[in-house]
Amino acid sequence: MDTISDIEKGSSLGRDAWVRLKKNKMAMFGLWFFVGITLVCFLLPLLPVLPDPNATSPELRSLGPFSEAVANDGTERFYLLGSDNLGRDIFARIVDGGRVSLMVGFIATAVSLLIGVVYGAVAGYVGGRLDSVMMRVVDILYALPFMIIVIILTTFFDNSLWLLFLAIGAVEWLTMSRIVRAQVLSLKEQEFVDAARSLGLSNGQIIFRHIIPNTLGPVIVYTTLTVPAVMRLEAILSFLGLGVQPPNASWGSLVKEGADRMISDPALLIFPSAIFALTLFAFNFLGDGLRDALDVRASKD
Amino acid sequence: MIPRPLTALAAATLLFAGCEEERPVDRATREGILLLGNGDEPKALDPHLISSVGDSNIMRALFEGLVTYHPSEDATHAPGVAERWEHNEDYTEWTFHLRDDARWSNGDPVTAGDFVYAYNRILHPDLGSPYASMLHLLENGEEFNKGEIDDFSQVGAKAPDAHTLVCTLREPAPYFPDLVKHTTWLPVHKPTIEKFGNMTDQFTLWQRPGNHVGNGPFMLESWRINGGVKVIPNPHYWDRETVTLNGIVFYPLANNFTEERAFRDGLIHKTYIIPPDLIGYHKAESPEYIKLDPYAGVYFYRCNVTKAPLDNKSLRKALAFAIDRETIVKYVSQAGEQPAYGVVPPTEGGYQPHHGVEFDLDKAKAYLKEAGYESGADVPEFEILINTSESHKAIAAAVQDMWKKHLGIEKVTIANQEWKVFQTTLRELRYQCSRSGWIGDYLDPSTFLTMWRTGDDNNQTGWGNPDFDRLLTEAANQIDPGERFAKFREAEAVLLDELPMIPIYWYTQKYLLDPAVGGWHPLLLDNHPYKHVRLDPSKIPSE
Amino acid sequence: MSTPAYILSRLAQSVFALFCIVTITFFLIRLAPGGPFSEDRVIPPHLVAKMEAYYGLDKPLPVQYLKYMGNFVQGDLGPSLGNKGHTVNEVIAQSWPVSATIGLVGLLIALAIGIPVGVFAAARPNSKTDYTLMAVATLGICLPTFVIGPLLAATLGLKLDWFDVFGWENSSAWVLASLTLGLYYAAYIARLTRGSMLDQLSQDYVRTARAKGVSPNATLFKHAFRGGITPVVSYLGPALAGLIGGSFVVESIFGLPGLGQHFIKAATNRDYTLILGTVTVFASLILLMNFIVDVVQTWLDPRRKLGA
């Protein structure tokens, strides 16, 4: 076995890719922004500096940034980015909403990654009749009405955030599986797979140890592009009122509320959508940079 | 190949920029066409198959009842198809005398038989009319509607001759003329209905433009699904001299924000509603457009009394007394609503609502103790259920935070459900606390109280109280208006003592109205008779 | 497999997929709580039962399914349960042109902006122009349509008064709707074009052309463009399907009587027949687009062509 796994080991391209990535300024900006915003959203709430994002003071509604005000019950409040329609702290809500949105992004992407990669790899590797059946299933799922499914799931599992992750992940894996399948189709004809086969590895071992690792490039690229796509989808669900449960916020729900109050209270749109757009921006450039760095051909799907 | 669409787009831009000289709404004002935002797409143009407020707005243009709404006075009954009417001593028998010149839009005379036919149709169980219960007041009406009797001649609606209609009621109803203004009491044209199907067919083509026959001041010109319903004056209408409009377009504008933009863009004369968060903006920018009129409706939180922890009456009281309603109406709902301390709005024909709850933290805390909780932190987790909407969401977040701030109740969550899911959850009593609203059908306290009877379909709280039921029955059999209201007040007191519902505020009607629209006065039921609405070109703002 | 046989089998697969989608949807929507006849006020159960019986909804599900499929095969989608007096066929016939118009115009806008921007950026990879163009294009993807829509309405519609902000008949709101849809897809197409152009420019046959002394511009347009556009062509199918099917947000924002709005309303009204009707249209569209893309792709791909 030792010899086989020694032979199996390939040379790492990671270092080369990293060097190339570092040269791409936009991608590096994307990477650091992503790291920064994640740290802020997940760590800042642990420190006792943020006000409760759900604490209302309706009498202090729609205040501008850097406002200090005293609520009717005598508590002093300081609004870094101003207050919303119920006198809640916009900054605290953005941080809190960011946690939800990023978590939706990560978890749904992880779900789609897991299903999509395995499904696509199996379909592509086994090929033939199974492949065509599996791909028709994907076609069918593509054309199913998403909204109905979400409503039905909502009632079965009670409206929860977990359901949201699941629903979104369940939609996003379809494209992933197509990409992986296309990769695998071209990979399985290559010499190293024959080599692995001649070493006596089982199909499972070949798929998981050789095929999937070699699809890593496009998968990584597509993953960085899935996170923003998922976050957008979450926002659209918020537009339909199917997203996160009130009074909690997500960036999607904050942007939606802001868009509604555009004329009366533009700050409610500007701050959340700026941070939302910047994050998506960062992810997209990171994805592009990774594609260039890993030298991944544009996928055909 | 590439620049072509671009040039096309540029050309389109110039084209549209060029012809935008007069605002569509101003052109419509000159032409006498009223453009109205009207909420959702109508389910039907058949008075017996609809139940929403928006749909009934269209019905009032296309049909006319025995009695109609007065353009400015809620208490006045304007004669419609009936010229005059009288009742017997105990208000159980009403005789309507129909005018000779009432005509359908195809020229046929409107007769008492048309009304009897309409009552037969709406009450017929095979039609499955959603709102048939409005006619249960007719003697044997409920029995016929439930299929317990098959013979309609036993129901209390008779036409001794073509111009006399006699309605016999199962209990005294001094407010009966108010009731027959409602869409459910409108007549339908028998030959038209039966030309396109059976009397009880739900799906027939009689409601289509070209087929539709009504007896209202207007008749159907066109109907495009999700695109608008247009009506034009009915040349056979008896009071056609009063009608000055040349047409009305009812636009289905379900998205309130789109509707508000359409108004600012000069595309409609009136919005159906205005989102709460834009009220402040319009009050500051264009106070002459915004209207906030009292409206006969109550916004409240239902409590499911069959489920812990809200099966505890004292806890319900603690919650009710810890809601700062002044703050909610002033800063959250913002449309000049009145904080509700009782169930029946102060709009129902001089009825004084019982003052049963208030915002009083000492009492709230005392009730919490009485409920068996040392502090709010001990109250077990429960959920406020809302249907998906920004304004319900804001109010729920405010209420939840008030309970937390004032009583220390921490474990309250909010869940929103899509409308039909929400209705099902309510009906099956699978909720704990839920947002609700009720709009009166006519101006009488009974429209707000009868729903709380034990086992009423619209009760949906599991609550029931024999005293309450008895008081309502006693009130229903009272002839003297003062005695009647006294009984209602007693009943309301029982309800407010047990609080299966926690009142929050009494509604206002909030909308934007173009100054060129005349004859549009505040009305408690918001049922405006379109024949009195005028468009005044002299009020068009000059550029 | 010969070409006609391939096309035939692909077609058969698509028809089968459509059948599956309709079947799944038929049974799936019945799982959602509430029915087409529940209203704001509670309707007594005996009346709901009458209405269900009228539309044949009281029969066992398999019986309803067979009856529905029988009519479906003949092109009859039944009466709409939520729009009394209108058949689903009529509703679709009325709303289809609306969605198709804004979808197609949106696609044209997307292509007219997206492809030139992508090609331009790819011609100068990693330059300032490239970064700026891509940054602007990416912004288009980052803002949800429900932000872009109201923003366009507020600026082009209300401020500049070039277009109406609502309505279909005698209204120019469809331009704003198409623009809102188009801008998002323009951004996507720009990025896609840039990526695949770069990919093509590094291919052997392009390098050969360059080595033969073909000018850079000629290489870009004559050689790389054809291959570089392939992914965009494959994307057109999903894009058009997405533009038309995903237009419900835009239709709601501009109050357009299109299919997307019907779909959402049918879903919230539990208008079973209309849900099935709109799903059928959307699904056929997606399947048709995928089918066309498959066929066209074989024709466009220079490598496959070389092999043929």
PDB file of N, CA and C in Angstrom, chain A residues 24-26 136 140 142-145 147-149 151-152 155-156 178 225 232 235-236 239-240 252 255-256 259 262 269 273 276-277 280-281 284-285 288 297-298 300, chain C residues 13 17 20-21 24-25 28-29 32-33 131 134-135 138-139 141-144 146-147 150-151 184 191 199 203 248-249 252 263-264 267 270 275 279 283 286 290 297:
ATOM      1  N   ASN A  24      -1.978  39.393  -8.229  1.00  0.00           N
ATOM      2  CA  ASN A  24      -3.254  39.983  -8.649  1.00  0.00           C
ATOM      3  C   ASN A  24      -3.828  40.848  -7.526  1.00  0.00           C
ATOM      4  N   LYS A  25      -3.740  42.178  -7.727  1.00  0.00           N
ATOM      5  CA  LYS A  25      -4.109  43.088  -6.635  1.00  0.00           C
ATOM      6  C   LYS A  25      -5.579  42.976  -6.262  1.00  0.00           C
ATOM      7  N   MET A  26      -6.439  42.904  -7.280  1.00  0.00           N
ATOM      8  CA  MET A  26      -7.873  42.840  -6.990  1.00  0.00           C
ATOM      9  C   MET A  26      -8.204  41.584  -6.202  1.00  0.00           C
ATOM     10  N   ARG A 136     -30.310  13.931 -16.620  1.00  0.00           N
ATOM     11  CA  ARG A 136     -31.707  14.306 -16.866  1.00  0.00           C
ATOM     12  C   ARG A 136     -32.376  14.703 -15.554  1.00  0.00           C
ATOM     13  N   ILE A 140     -34.270  18.132 -14.831  1.00  0.00           N
ATOM     14  CA  ILE A 140     -35.621  18.226 -14.275  1.00  0.00           C
ATOM     15  C   ILE A 140     -35.636  19.143 -13.061  1.00  0.00           C
ATOM     16  N   TYR A 142     -33.637  21.470 -12.360  1.00  0.00           N
ATOM     17  CA  TYR A 142     -33.415  22.839 -12.815  1.00  0.00           C
ATOM     18  C   TYR A 142     -34.721  23.547 -13.122  1.00  0.00           C
ATOM     19  N   ALA A 143     -35.625  22.797 -13.712  1.00  0.00           N
ATOM     20  CA  ALA A 143     -36.843  23.433 -14.215  1.00  0.00           C
ATOM     21  C   ALA A 143     -37.967  23.435 -13.182  1.00  0.00           C
ATOM     22  N   LEU A 144     -37.725  22.878 -12.000  1.00  0.00           N
ATOM     23  CA  LEU A 144     -38.785  22.865 -10.980  1.00  0.00           C
ATOM     24  C   LEU A 144     -38.988  24.251 -10.373  1.00  0.00           C
ATOM     25  N   PRO A 145     -40.201  24.559  -9.999  1.00  0.00           N
ATOM     26  CA  PRO A 145     -40.479  25.887  -9.435  1.00  0.00           C
ATOM     27  C   PRO A 145     -39.936  26.022  -8.020  1.00  0.00           C
ATOM     28  N   MET A 147     -39.934  28.498  -5.841  1.00  0.00           N
ATOM     29  CA  MET A 147     -40.750  29.141  -4.805  1.00  0.00           C
ATOM     30  C   MET A 147     -41.698  28.152  -4.119  1.00  0.00           C
ATOM     31  N   ILE A 148     -42.327  27.301  -4.940  1.00  0.00           N
ATOM     32  CA  ILE A 148     -43.237  26.316  -4.381  1.00  0.00           C
ATOM     33  C   ILE A 148     -42.473  25.389  -3.437  1.00  0.00           C
ATOM     34  N   ILE A 149     -41.309  24.982  -3.875  1.00  0.00           N
ATOM     35  CA  ILE A 149     -40.530  24.072  -3.042  1.00  0.00           C
ATOM     36  C   ILE A 149     -40.188  24.738  -1.720  1.00  0.00           C
ATOM     37  N   ILE A 151     -41.802  27.120  -0.193  1.00  0.00           N
ATOM     38  CA  ILE A 151     -42.997  27.228   0.655  1.00  0.00           C
ATOM     39  C   ILE A 151     -43.302  25.885   1.315  1.00  0.00           C
ATOM     40  N   ILE A 152     -43.217  24.832   0.544  1.00  0.00           N
ATOM     41  CA  ILE A 152     -43.526  23.519   1.095  1.00  0.00           C
ATOM     42  C   ILE A 152     -42.528  23.137   2.183  1.00  0.00           C
ATOM     43  N   THR A 155     -43.145  24.873   5.463  1.00  0.00           N
ATOM     44  CA  THR A 155     -44.206  24.381   6.319  1.00  0.00           C
ATOM     45  C   THR A 155     -43.832  23.046   6.946  1.00  0.00           C
ATOM     46  N   PHE A 156     -43.041  22.268   6.240  1.00  0.00           N
ATOM     47  CA  PHE A 156     -42.659  20.981   6.808  1.00  0.00           C
ATOM     48  C   PHE A 156     -41.665  21.128   7.950  1.00  0.00           C
ATOM     49  N   ARG A 178     -22.787  19.767 -12.757  1.00  0.00           N
ATOM     50  CA  ARG A 178     -22.518  19.807 -14.201  1.00  0.00           C
ATOM     51  C   ARG A 178     -21.060  20.121 -14.484  1.00  0.00           C
ATOM     52  N   LEU A 225     -17.469  31.640  -6.373  1.00  0.00           N
ATOM     53  CA  LEU A 225     -18.541  32.352  -7.063  1.00  0.00           C
ATOM     54  C   LEU A 225     -19.916  31.923  -6.548  1.00  0.00           C
ATOM     55  N   ARG A 232     -26.966  36.335  -2.781  1.00  0.00           N
ATOM     56  CA  ARG A 232     -27.981  37.026  -3.592  1.00  0.00           C
ATOM     57  C   ARG A 232     -29.333  36.327  -3.500  1.00  0.00           C
ATOM     58  N   ALA A 235     -31.053  37.069  -0.523  1.00  0.00           N
ATOM     59  CA  ALA A 235     -31.663  38.400  -0.607  1.00  0.00           C
ATOM     60  C   ALA A 235     -32.997  38.337  -1.353  1.00  0.00           C
ATOM     61  N   ILE A 236     -33.038  37.531  -2.420  1.00  0.00           N
ATOM     62  CA  ILE A 236     -34.285  37.432  -3.183  1.00  0.00           C
ATOM     63  C   ILE A 236     -35.368  36.760  -2.332  1.00  0.00           C
ATOM     64  N   PHE A 239     -36.795  39.281  -0.313  1.00  0.00           N
ATOM     65  CA  PHE A 239     -37.742  40.094  -1.087  1.00  0.00           C
ATOM     66  C   PHE A 239     -39.121  39.456  -1.047  1.00  0.00           C
ATOM     67  N   LEU A 240     -39.141  38.125  -1.090  1.00  0.00           N
ATOM     68  CA  LEU A 240     -40.420  37.421  -1.030  1.00  0.00           C
ATOM     69  C   LEU A 240     -40.881  37.211   0.407  1.00  0.00           C
ATOM     70  N   GLY A 252     -29.487  40.504   3.207  1.00  0.00           N
ATOM     71  CA  GLY A 252     -30.563  40.525   2.217  1.00  0.00           C
ATOM     72  C   GLY A 252     -31.779  41.275   2.744  1.00  0.00           C
ATOM     73  N   VAL A 255     -31.064  45.030   3.081  1.00  0.00           N
ATOM     74  CA  VAL A 255     -31.057  45.718   1.788  1.00  0.00           C
ATOM     75  C   VAL A 255     -32.487  45.884   1.274  1.00  0.00           C
ATOM     76  N   LYS A 256     -33.285  44.837   1.469  1.00  0.00           N
ATOM     77  CA  LYS A 256     -34.692  44.907   1.045  1.00  0.00           C
ATOM     78  C   LYS A 256     -35.434  46.024   1.789  1.00  0.00           C
ATOM     79  N   ALA A 259     -34.233  49.277   0.470  1.00  0.00           N
ATOM     80  CA  ALA A 259     -34.752  49.611  -0.862  1.00  0.00           C
ATOM     81  C   ALA A 259     -36.167  50.154  -0.746  1.00  0.00           C
ATOM     82  N   MET A 262     -36.086  53.849   0.412  1.00  0.00           N
ATOM     83  CA  MET A 262     -35.073  54.607  -0.314  1.00  0.00           C
ATOM     84  C   MET A 262     -35.308  56.105  -0.235  1.00  0.00           C
ATOM     85  N   LEU A 269     -30.587  52.192   3.015  1.00  0.00           N
ATOM     86  CA  LEU A 269     -30.214  51.437   1.820  1.00  0.00           C
ATOM     87  C   LEU A 269     -28.700  51.475   1.623  1.00  0.00           C
ATOM     88  N   SER A 273     -26.362  48.013   1.677  1.00  0.00           N
ATOM     89  CA  SER A 273     -26.080  47.551   0.323  1.00  0.00           C
ATOM     90  C   SER A 273     -24.623  47.784  -0.035  1.00  0.00           C
ATOM     91  N   PHE A 276     -22.852  44.859   1.511  1.00  0.00           N
ATOM     92  CA  PHE A 276     -23.270  43.652   0.774  1.00  0.00           C
ATOM     93  C   PHE A 276     -22.560  43.608  -0.580  1.00  0.00           C
ATOM     94  N   ALA A 277     -22.601  44.722  -1.294  1.00  0.00           N
ATOM     95  CA  ALA A 277     -21.980  44.767  -2.620  1.00  0.00           C
ATOM     96  C   ALA A 277     -20.480  44.568  -2.512  1.00  0.00           C
ATOM     97  N   LEU A 280     -19.693  40.871  -1.949  1.00  0.00           N
ATOM     98  CA  LEU A 280     -19.868  40.101  -3.169  1.00  0.00           C
ATOM     99  C   LEU A 280     -18.763  40.417  -4.173  1.00  0.00           C
ATOM    100  N   PHE A 281     -18.431  41.678  -4.234  1.00  0.00           N
ATOM    101  CA  PHE A 281     -17.354  42.168  -5.063  1.00  0.00           C
ATOM    102  C   PHE A 281     -16.058  41.427  -4.735  1.00  0.00           C
ATOM    103  N   ASN A 284     -16.114  37.824  -5.845  1.00  0.00           N
ATOM    104  CA  ASN A 284     -16.007  37.668  -7.288  1.00  0.00           C
ATOM    105  C   ASN A 284     -14.571  37.848  -7.750  1.00  0.00           C
ATOM    106  N   PHE A 285     -13.882  38.857  -7.192  1.00  0.00           N
ATOM    107  CA  PHE A 285     -12.513  39.071  -7.626  1.00  0.00           C
ATOM    108  C   PHE A 285     -11.592  37.977  -7.118  1.00  0.00           C
ATOM    109  N   ASP A 288     -12.142  35.183  -9.546  1.00  0.00           N
ATOM    110  CA  ASP A 288     -11.442  35.441 -10.814  1.00  0.00           C
ATOM    111  C   ASP A 288      -9.952  35.225 -10.664  1.00  0.00           C
ATOM    112  N   ARG A 297      -9.498  26.511 -17.169  1.00  0.00           N
ATOM    113  CA  ARG A 297     -10.196  26.903 -18.385  1.00  0.00           C
ATOM    114  C   ARG A 297     -11.637  27.271 -18.053  1.00  0.00           C
ATOM    115  N   ALA A 298     -12.182  28.185 -18.805  1.00  0.00           N
ATOM    116  CA  ALA A 298     -13.590  28.539 -18.593  1.00  0.00           C
ATOM    117  C   ALA A 298     -14.430  27.279 -18.750  1.00  0.00           C
ATOM    118  N   LYS A 300     -17.474  24.760 -19.452  1.00  0.00           N
ATOM    119  CA  LYS A 300     -18.328  24.794 -20.633  1.00  0.00           C
ATOM    120  C   LYS A 300     -19.804  24.825 -20.306  1.00  0.00           C
TER     121      LYS A 300
ATOM    122  N   GLN C  13     -35.734  13.008 -24.844  1.00  0.00           N
ATOM    123  CA  GLN C  13     -35.336  13.201 -23.443  1.00  0.00           C
ATOM    124  C   GLN C  13     -36.004  14.438 -22.853  1.00  0.00           C
ATOM    125  N   ALA C  17     -38.498  14.731 -19.753  1.00  0.00           N
ATOM    126  CA  ALA C  17     -38.191  15.595 -18.605  1.00  0.00           C
ATOM    127  C   ALA C  17     -39.385  16.491 -18.285  1.00  0.00           C
ATOM    128  N   CYS C  20     -41.968  14.592 -16.463  1.00  0.00           N
ATOM    129  CA  CYS C  20     -41.588  14.385 -15.057  1.00  0.00           C
ATOM    130  C   CYS C  20     -41.836  15.645 -14.238  1.00  0.00           C
ATOM    131  N   ILE C  21     -41.456  16.784 -14.813  1.00  0.00           N
ATOM    132  CA  ILE C  21     -41.603  18.041 -14.062  1.00  0.00           C
ATOM    133  C   ILE C  21     -43.069  18.309 -13.745  1.00  0.00           C
ATOM    134  N   ILE C  24     -44.203  15.807 -11.044  1.00  0.00           N
ATOM    135  CA  ILE C  24     -43.683  16.137  -9.706  1.00  0.00           C
ATOM    136  C   ILE C  24     -44.424  17.355  -9.162  1.00  0.00           C
ATOM    137  N   THR C  25     -44.543  18.398  -9.990  1.00  0.00           N
ATOM    138  CA  THR C  25     -45.204  19.622  -9.535  1.00  0.00           C
ATOM    139  C   THR C  25     -46.643  19.343  -9.131  1.00  0.00           C
ATOM    140  N   LEU C  28     -46.530  17.765  -5.792  1.00  0.00           N
ATOM    141  CA  LEU C  28     -45.828  18.595  -4.811  1.00  0.00           C
ATOM    142  C   LEU C  28     -46.717  19.730  -4.295  1.00  0.00           C
ATOM    143  N   ILE C  29     -47.427  20.403  -5.204  1.00  0.00           N
ATOM    144  CA  ILE C  29     -48.192  21.574  -4.764  1.00  0.00           C
ATOM    145  C   ILE C  29     -49.325  21.188  -3.830  1.00  0.00           C
ATOM    146  N   ALA C  32     -48.568  21.607  -0.034  1.00  0.00           N
ATOM    147  CA  ALA C  32     -48.526  22.915   0.627  1.00  0.00           C
ATOM    148  C   ALA C  32     -49.838  23.154   1.376  1.00  0.00           C
ATOM    149  N   PRO C  33     -49.765  23.701   2.599  1.00  0.00           N
ATOM    150  CA  PRO C  33     -50.981  23.942   3.371  1.00  0.00           C
ATOM    151  C   PRO C  33     -51.862  24.997   2.702  1.00  0.00           C
ATOM    152  N   TYR C 131      -9.205  46.268 -15.163  1.00  0.00           N
ATOM    153  CA  TYR C 131      -9.673  46.312 -13.772  1.00  0.00           C
ATOM    154  C   TYR C 131     -10.923  47.171 -13.642  1.00  0.00           C
ATOM    155  N   MET C 134     -13.987  45.575 -15.295  1.00  0.00           N
ATOM    156  CA  MET C 134     -14.464  44.417 -14.534  1.00  0.00           C
ATOM    157  C   MET C 134     -15.061  44.835 -13.196  1.00  0.00           C
ATOM    158  N   ALA C 135     -14.484  45.883 -12.613  1.00  0.00           N
ATOM    159  CA  ALA C 135     -15.025  46.358 -11.337  1.00  0.00           C
ATOM    160  C   ALA C 135     -16.456  46.854 -11.540  1.00  0.00           C
ATOM    161  N   THR C 138     -18.732  43.934 -12.253  1.00  0.00           N
ATOM    162  CA  THR C 138     -18.989  43.127 -11.062  1.00  0.00           C
ATOM    163  C   THR C 138     -20.009  43.807 -10.156  1.00  0.00           C
ATOM    164  N   LEU C 139     -19.925  45.137 -10.102  1.00  0.00           N
ATOM    165  CA  LEU C 139     -20.905  45.860  -9.289  1.00  0.00           C
ATOM    166  C   LEU C 139     -22.322  45.503  -9.718  1.00  0.00           C
ATOM    167  N   ILE C 141     -23.390  42.759 -10.727  1.00  0.00           N
ATOM    168  CA  ILE C 141     -23.807  41.470 -10.168  1.00  0.00           C
ATOM    169  C   ILE C 141     -24.063  41.587  -8.676  1.00  0.00           C
ATOM    170  N   CYS C 142     -23.380  42.549  -8.054  1.00  0.00           N
ATOM    171  CA  CYS C 142     -23.423  42.616  -6.589  1.00  0.00           C
ATOM    172  C   CYS C 142     -24.710  43.227  -6.050  1.00  0.00           C
ATOM    173  N   LEU C 143     -25.372  44.055  -6.845  1.00  0.00           N
ATOM    174  CA  LEU C 143     -26.587  44.666  -6.326  1.00  0.00           C
ATOM    175  C   LEU C 143     -27.795  43.862  -6.794  1.00  0.00           C
ATOM    176  N   PRO C 144     -28.664  43.472  -5.881  1.00  0.00           N
ATOM    177  CA  PRO C 144     -29.846  42.701  -6.273  1.00  0.00           C
ATOM    178  C   PRO C 144     -30.752  43.528  -7.187  1.00  0.00           C
ATOM    179  N   PHE C 146     -33.784  43.987  -6.965  1.00  0.00           N
ATOM    180  CA  PHE C 146     -34.783  44.786  -6.251  1.00  0.00           C
ATOM    181  C   PHE C 146     -34.184  46.072  -5.690  1.00  0.00           C
ATOM    182  N   VAL C 147     -32.856  46.243  -5.843  1.00  0.00           N
ATOM    183  CA  VAL C 147     -32.266  47.540  -5.547  1.00  0.00           C
ATOM    184  C   VAL C 147     -32.095  48.325  -6.842  1.00  0.00           C
ATOM    185  N   PRO C 150     -35.746  49.787  -8.292  1.00  0.00           N
ATOM    186  CA  PRO C 150     -36.209  51.054  -7.716  1.00  0.00           C
ATOM    187  C   PRO C 150     -35.244  52.212  -7.974  1.00  0.00           C
ATOM    188  N   LEU C 151     -33.929  51.911  -8.028  1.00  0.00           N
ATOM    189  CA  LEU C 151     -32.979  52.990  -8.303  1.00  0.00           C
ATOM    190  C   LEU C 151     -33.194  53.545  -9.706  1.00  0.00           C
ATOM    191  N   TYR C 184     -27.932  43.256 -15.021  1.00  0.00           N
ATOM    192  CA  TYR C 184     -27.373  42.147 -14.261  1.00  0.00           C
ATOM    193  C   TYR C 184     -26.713  41.140 -15.192  1.00  0.00           C
ATOM    194  N   ARG C 191     -18.126  39.321 -17.797  1.00  0.00           N
ATOM    195  CA  ARG C 191     -17.128  38.509 -17.100  1.00  0.00           C
ATOM    196  C   ARG C 191     -16.895  37.200 -17.828  1.00  0.00           C
ATOM    197  N   ASP C 199      -8.942  32.694 -22.340  1.00  0.00           N
ATOM    198  CA  ASP C 199      -8.719  31.278 -22.520  1.00  0.00           C
ATOM    199  C   ASP C 199      -8.350  30.986 -23.973  1.00  0.00           C
ATOM    200  N   GLN C 203      -4.740  29.686 -26.511  1.00  0.00           N
ATOM    201  CA  GLN C 203      -4.816  28.399 -27.224  1.00  0.00           C
ATOM    202  C   GLN C 203      -3.792  28.337 -28.338  1.00  0.00           C
ATOM    203  N   PHE C 248     -39.846  37.817 -12.058  1.00  0.00           N
ATOM    204  CA  PHE C 248     -40.967  38.161 -11.180  1.00  0.00           C
ATOM    205  C   PHE C 248     -40.669  39.363 -10.298  1.00  0.00           C
ATOM    206  N   VAL C 249     -39.390  39.484  -9.902  1.00  0.00           N
ATOM    207  CA  VAL C 249     -39.034  40.635  -9.064  1.00  0.00           C
ATOM    208  C   VAL C 249     -39.259  41.917  -9.856  1.00  0.00           C
ATOM    209  N   SER C 252     -42.868  42.688 -10.568  1.00  0.00           N
ATOM    210  CA  SER C 252     -43.537  43.233  -9.388  1.00  0.00           C
ATOM    211  C   SER C 252     -43.134  44.693  -9.185  1.00  0.00           C
ATOM    212  N   PHE C 263     -46.929  33.549 -11.686  1.00  0.00           N
ATOM    213  CA  PHE C 263     -46.389  32.390 -11.010  1.00  0.00           C
ATOM    214  C   PHE C 263     -46.397  32.602  -9.498  1.00  0.00           C
ATOM    215  N   ILE C 264     -45.888  33.754  -9.074  1.00  0.00           N
ATOM    216  CA  ILE C 264     -45.833  34.031  -7.634  1.00  0.00           C
ATOM    217  C   ILE C 264     -47.251  34.125  -7.060  1.00  0.00           C
ATOM    218  N   ALA C 267     -48.842  30.796  -6.866  1.00  0.00           N
ATOM    219  CA  ALA C 267     -48.287  30.034  -5.744  1.00  0.00           C
ATOM    220  C   ALA C 267     -48.920  30.490  -4.438  1.00  0.00           C
ATOM    221  N   ARG C 270     -52.524  29.398  -4.238  1.00  0.00           N
ATOM    222  CA  ARG C 270     -52.721  27.945  -4.422  1.00  0.00           C
ATOM    223  C   ARG C 270     -53.634  27.689  -5.624  1.00  0.00           C
ATOM    224  N   ILE C 275     -50.484  27.354 -11.436  1.00  0.00           N
ATOM    225  CA  ILE C 275     -49.110  27.003 -11.068  1.00  0.00           C
ATOM    226  C   ILE C 275     -48.559  26.015 -12.087  1.00  0.00           C
ATOM    227  N   VAL C 279     -45.497  26.686 -14.607  1.00  0.00           N
ATOM    228  CA  VAL C 279     -44.342  25.791 -14.507  1.00  0.00           C
ATOM    229  C   VAL C 279     -44.087  25.123 -15.859  1.00  0.00           C
ATOM    230  N   ALA C 283     -40.609  25.505 -17.646  1.00  0.00           N
ATOM    231  CA  ALA C 283     -39.832  24.283 -17.836  1.00  0.00           C
ATOM    232  C   ALA C 283     -39.594  24.034 -19.319  1.00  0.00           C
ATOM    233  N   ILE C 286     -36.841  26.323 -20.479  1.00  0.00           N
ATOM    234  CA  ILE C 286     -35.499  25.913 -20.063  1.00  0.00           C
ATOM    235  C   ILE C 286     -35.042  24.710 -20.888  1.00  0.00           C
ATOM    236  N   ASN C 290     -31.898  24.611 -23.490  1.00  0.00           N
ATOM    237  CA  ASN C 290     -30.792  23.667 -23.342  1.00  0.00           C
ATOM    238  C   ASN C 290     -30.626  22.838 -24.596  1.00  0.00           C
ATOM    239  N   GLN C 297     -24.013  24.425 -30.068  1.00  0.00           N
ATOM    240  CA  GLN C 297     -22.661  24.297 -29.568  1.00  0.00           C
ATOM    241  C   GLN C 297     -21.824  23.381 -30.456  1.00  0.00           C
TER     242      GLN C 297
END
